[in-house]
Amino acid sequence: MSSGARPSHGTGGGWSRRRFVGALAGAAAIAAVPAPAAPRSDRAVPAPPPRTPEAGPSVGASVSPAPSAPSSPAPPSGPRPLYLGTYTSGDGGGRGIGVASYDPETGAITGAGVVTGVADPSFLAVHPDGRTLYAVDERGAGAVTAVRLPGHEVLGSRSTGGSGPCHLSVHPGGRWLLSANYASGSVAVHPVDASGALGERTDLVTHTSPAPGPGQQGPHAHQFLTSPDGGHLLAVDLGTDTVYTYRLDESRGTLTEVSRARTRPGAGPRHLTFHPGGRYAYLADEVDDTVTVCGYDPATGRLTMGEPQSTGTGGGTSYPAEILVTADGSYAFLANRGDNTLTRYAVEADGARLRLLDTVPVGGDFPRHIAFSPDGRLLFAANQRSGTVTVFAVDRESGELRRTGEPFASPLAVCALPL
């Protein structure tokens, strides 16, 4: 996002900056990793979420209509489940979590219904055992919801203690759900019981320092994930230009901050992904339209910022969103919402460098989220403004992307989760 064209963080009708950006009209470098900086740590007292006219989520409604998705891996030639996140309160939005299936060979998507009773499920994640689906309820009174698979029974919702949750992930041990509250700039932890249902929140930390970056009105936690070694949790905050590292007490579900890494002022970090080697990570910076290679120390959890580099989208605004790395660590892909492209990078030096290759048209409008199929052969792009999901075949040798089939219609498509 260019410094001269930043939308405000709050708009009328309960629309957050994330949704406002999604509704706007559309509009080769190598990064090195410097020496680590000394860590800083402080724990903040959570601030109350901002008031919003949006209603809280409804719980326990029915599935309409939604045939069961497979609960165990199908043969390579058989259909696989695909779940789609959307907004239910926006104009032209969906009615809940979209249920579909895809052909793992051709990428063709077939619709199968909707899981209702989940309000504004804009981001989705699945439990490691594949038996429970989780969704954020991106509303003023933020919540997270559990859905049993394959029957799509809504198990209930729990408050995140913040406003506008936009991301969640399951700790690798399967006992804790991690979520990020965008509007209130906080991260939360919920216990997961043996059935996959969620218990009451065990911790909430609000990012009150450092001060918000240029043009920001406050902290905006955008992602909360576990490092590849499993020893640390990382929270990406777009508003404070910071990635916070925490340790999780796995017996109590509480967080202790151990370090933080600052980006350039005004970078607006949005999404982080790790190289499979576990020593490097790649950070998509939404506000200044860059990508940063970061060093990661598994012993301390410290993240070290490298130099920013181009998204390959030229002038104007591209709103970089999600970044992915192939399982073999050879290629990285970045979704550019304003440019409606996917940037391809070659990953070099065992993960320490990204080399810009090209950009590929996404075949939709405003690619909010991208995801690989479990085998890495397909890449799914959820295009928010066109309300479509496009699918690409990924060439494992060259990293080339080839569009497959026709776009699949899905209202306000903001997340695609292929299983």
Short mmCIF file of C-alpha atoms in Angstrom, two decimals, residues 121-126 133-137 143-146 160 165-171 177-181 188 190 198 222-225 415:
data_model
loop_
_atom_site.label_atom_id
_atom_site.label_comp_id
_atom_site.label_asym_id
_atom_site.label_seq_id
_atom_site.Cartn_x
_atom_site.Cartn_y
_atom_site.Cartn_z
CA PRO A 121 -15.61 -17.20 8.90
CA SER A 122 -12.82 -15.36 7.08
CA PHE A 123 -9.99 -17.75 8.00
CA LEU A 124 -9.95 -21.51 8.50
CA ALA A 125 -7.59 -24.15 9.91
CA VAL A 126 -7.84 -27.89 10.55
CA LEU A 133 -12.25 -27.57 11.43
CA TYR A 134 -11.74 -24.18 13.10
CA ALA A 135 -12.90 -20.76 11.91
CA VAL A 136 -12.50 -17.21 13.12
CA ASP A 137 -15.66 -15.15 13.54
CA ALA A 143 -14.79 -15.53 18.45
CA VAL A 144 -13.42 -18.83 17.22
CA THR A 145 -15.66 -21.74 16.25
CA ALA A 146 -15.05 -25.51 16.07
CA THR A 160 -11.20 -14.41 21.60
CA PRO A 165 -9.97 -12.02 14.65
CA CYS A 166 -8.44 -12.68 11.24
CA HIS A 167 -6.11 -15.68 11.65
CA LEU A 168 -5.89 -18.88 13.64
CA SER A 169 -3.70 -21.98 13.76
CA VAL A 170 -3.53 -25.17 15.79
CA HIS A 171 -0.43 -25.87 17.86
CA LEU A 177 -5.74 -23.07 19.31
CA LEU A 178 -3.93 -19.80 18.57
CA SER A 179 -5.73 -16.76 17.17
CA ALA A 180 -4.92 -13.16 16.19
CA ASN A 181 -7.33 -10.26 16.79
CA ALA A 188 -5.29 -15.45 22.25
CA HIS A 190 -7.78 -21.60 23.71
CA LEU A 198 -12.75 -25.44 22.43
CA HIS A 222 -2.52 -10.38 11.64
CA GLN A 223 -1.12 -13.87 12.19
CA PHE A 224 -0.25 -16.24 15.05
CA LEU A 225 1.66 -19.41 14.23
CA CYS A 415 -9.78 -18.30 2.36
#
